[in-house]
Amino acid sequence: MTLVHGEDAALRAERAGEALFAETIAELDEVTLLQVVADAPSSKVSRSELDDGIDVAELLVRAELATSLAEARRYVEQGGAYVNNVRVEAGAKVRATQLLHGRYVILRRGRRQMHLVVAA
């Protein structure tokens, strides 16, 4: 990659790959963050809802990472739900203070299922 795209691009790609499943995803610049989640489905949520806080289980259902609230709660209780790659606990709320670059929240269920939530 270094030979084709240059050293800077290679370092950004390496850093993005490392951050994909780590809490350091919050440290990525906006362009790199969007590249990392480019293949993930996305949805919009109103900023006012995030200001009030949305139950993480409800957001998992809305993002189609769970088929029901009961299933979403099980994922959370079993430690399989993440917001910005930080494991969440039962009853957690997703808030505007968690927005990356003032606009994005990365929801993840398990190791592979990821969803980009965009504050509108």
GROMACS .gro file of C-alpha atoms in nm:
model
  120
    1MET     CA    1   0.000   0.000   0.000
    2THR     CA    2   0.285   0.239   0.080
    3LEU     CA    3   0.423   0.220  -0.273
    4VAL     CA    4   0.088   0.293  -0.436
    5HIS     CA    5  -0.072   0.544  -0.198
    6GLY     CA    6   0.217   0.685   0.002
    7GLU     CA    7   0.332   0.642   0.358
    8ASP     CA    8   0.070   0.875   0.509
    9ALA     CA    9  -0.220   0.685   0.352
   10ALA     CA   10  -0.070   0.355   0.457
   11LEU     CA   11  -0.039   0.471   0.818
   12ARG     CA   12  -0.399   0.597   0.818
   13ALA     CA   13  -0.523   0.265   0.680
   14GLU     CA   14  -0.325   0.071   0.940
   15ARG     CA   15  -0.456   0.290   1.221
   16ALA     CA   16  -0.813   0.255   1.093
   17GLY     CA   17  -0.782  -0.122   1.081
   18GLU     CA   18  -0.658  -0.133   1.438
   19ALA     CA   19  -0.938   0.097   1.557
   20LEU     CA   20  -1.217  -0.096   1.388
   21PHE     CA   21  -1.285  -0.301   1.702
   22ALA     CA   22  -1.105  -0.091   1.963
   23GLU     CA   23  -1.212   0.205   2.173
   24THR     CA   24  -0.958   0.411   1.978
   25ILE     CA   25  -1.220   0.441   1.703
   26ALA     CA   26  -1.313   0.768   1.875
   27GLU     CA   27  -0.965   0.902   1.794
   28LEU     CA   28  -0.998   0.861   1.418
   29ASP     CA   29  -1.044   1.172   1.207
   30GLU     CA   30  -1.386   1.202   1.043
   31VAL     CA   31  -1.275   1.095   0.695
   32THR     CA   32  -1.101   0.783   0.825
   33LEU     CA   33  -1.393   0.700   1.054
   34LEU     CA   34  -1.634   0.712   0.761
   35GLN     CA   35  -1.400   0.494   0.555
   36VAL     CA   36  -1.389   0.236   0.836
   37VAL     CA   37  -1.769   0.213   0.850
   38ALA     CA   38  -1.832   0.264   0.478
   39ASP     CA   39  -1.978  -0.085   0.434
   40ALA     CA   40  -2.194  -0.069   0.746
   41PRO     CA   41  -2.563   0.015   0.718
   42SER     CA   42  -2.665   0.351   0.858
   43SER     CA   43  -2.968   0.535   0.988
   44LYS     CA   44  -3.056   0.879   1.120
   45VAL     CA   45  -3.170   0.973   1.468
   46SER     CA   46  -3.279   1.317   1.576
   47ARG     CA   47  -3.033   1.509   1.788
   48SER     CA   48  -3.312   1.593   2.034
   49GLU     CA   49  -3.364   1.220   2.100
   50LEU     CA   50  -2.993   1.186   2.168
   51ASP     CA   51  -3.001   1.491   2.395
   52ASP     CA   52  -3.263   1.309   2.603
   53GLY     CA   53  -3.086   0.974   2.566
   54ILE     CA   54  -3.208   0.665   2.382
   55ASP     CA   55  -3.207   0.326   2.552
   56VAL     CA   56  -2.933   0.123   2.385
   57ALA     CA   57  -3.163  -0.179   2.345
   58GLU     CA   58  -3.419   0.036   2.163
   59LEU     CA   59  -3.149   0.175   1.936
   60LEU     CA   60  -3.026  -0.178   1.857
   61VAL     CA   61  -3.377  -0.267   1.740
   62ARG     CA   62  -3.413   0.053   1.538
   63ALA     CA   63  -3.077  -0.018   1.374
   64GLU     CA   64  -3.195  -0.372   1.295
   65LEU     CA   65  -2.914  -0.524   1.500
   66ALA     CA   66  -3.183  -0.705   1.703
   67THR     CA   67  -3.531  -0.821   1.608
   68SER     CA   68  -3.697  -0.732   1.939
   69LEU     CA   69  -3.637  -0.541   2.259
   70ALA     CA   70  -3.606  -0.871   2.447
   71GLU     CA   71  -3.337  -0.991   2.207
   72ALA     CA   72  -3.156  -0.656   2.225
   73ARG     CA   73  -3.161  -0.664   2.605
   74ARG     CA   74  -3.012  -1.015   2.600
   75TYR     CA   75  -2.727  -0.894   2.378
   76VAL     CA   76  -2.660  -0.611   2.620
   77GLU     CA   77  -2.683  -0.831   2.930
   78GLN     CA   78  -2.450  -1.089   2.774
   79GLY     CA   79  -2.190  -0.822   2.694
   80GLY     CA   80  -2.239  -0.826   2.318
   81ALA     CA   81  -2.347  -0.466   2.258
   82TYR     CA   82  -2.110  -0.176   2.203
   83VAL     CA   83  -2.140   0.199   2.150
   84ASN     CA   84  -1.831   0.344   1.982
   85ASN     CA   85  -1.662   0.010   2.059
   86VAL     CA   86  -1.720   0.048   2.433
   87ARG     CA   87  -1.921  -0.238   2.585
   88VAL     CA   88  -2.248  -0.112   2.732
   89GLU     CA   89  -2.441  -0.238   3.032
   90ALA     CA   90  -2.812  -0.298   3.080
   91GLY     CA   91  -3.012   0.022   3.100
   92ALA     CA   92  -2.746   0.228   2.924
   93LYS     CA   93  -2.857   0.522   2.715
   94VAL     CA   94  -2.694   0.656   2.403
   95ARG     CA   95  -2.654   1.031   2.442
   96ALA     CA   96  -2.544   1.325   2.231
   97THR     CA   97  -2.227   1.346   2.442
   98GLN     CA   98  -2.116   1.019   2.281
   99LEU     CA   99  -2.133   1.152   1.926
  100LEU     CA  100  -1.809   1.119   1.734
  101HIS     CA  101  -1.726   1.439   1.545
  102GLY     CA  102  -2.054   1.579   1.673
  103ARG     CA  103  -2.255   1.358   1.435
  104TYR     CA  104  -2.189   0.983   1.458
  105VAL     CA  105  -2.241   0.688   1.688
  106ILE     CA  106  -2.109   0.345   1.600
  107LEU     CA  107  -2.333   0.065   1.726
  108ARG     CA  108  -2.195  -0.285   1.724
  109ARG     CA  109  -2.353  -0.616   1.812
  110GLY     CA  110  -2.104  -0.892   1.862
  111ARG     CA  111  -1.782  -0.892   1.668
  112ARG     CA  112  -1.904  -0.831   1.317
  113GLN     CA  113  -2.237  -0.649   1.301
  114MET     CA  114  -2.189  -0.274   1.290
  115HIS     CA  115  -2.427   0.016   1.227
  116LEU     CA  116  -2.358   0.387   1.182
  117VAL     CA  117  -2.609   0.617   1.352
  118VAL     CA  118  -2.606   0.974   1.220
  119ALA     CA  119  -2.751   1.257   1.428
  120ALA     CA  120  -2.980   1.469   1.218
   0.00000   0.00000   0.00000
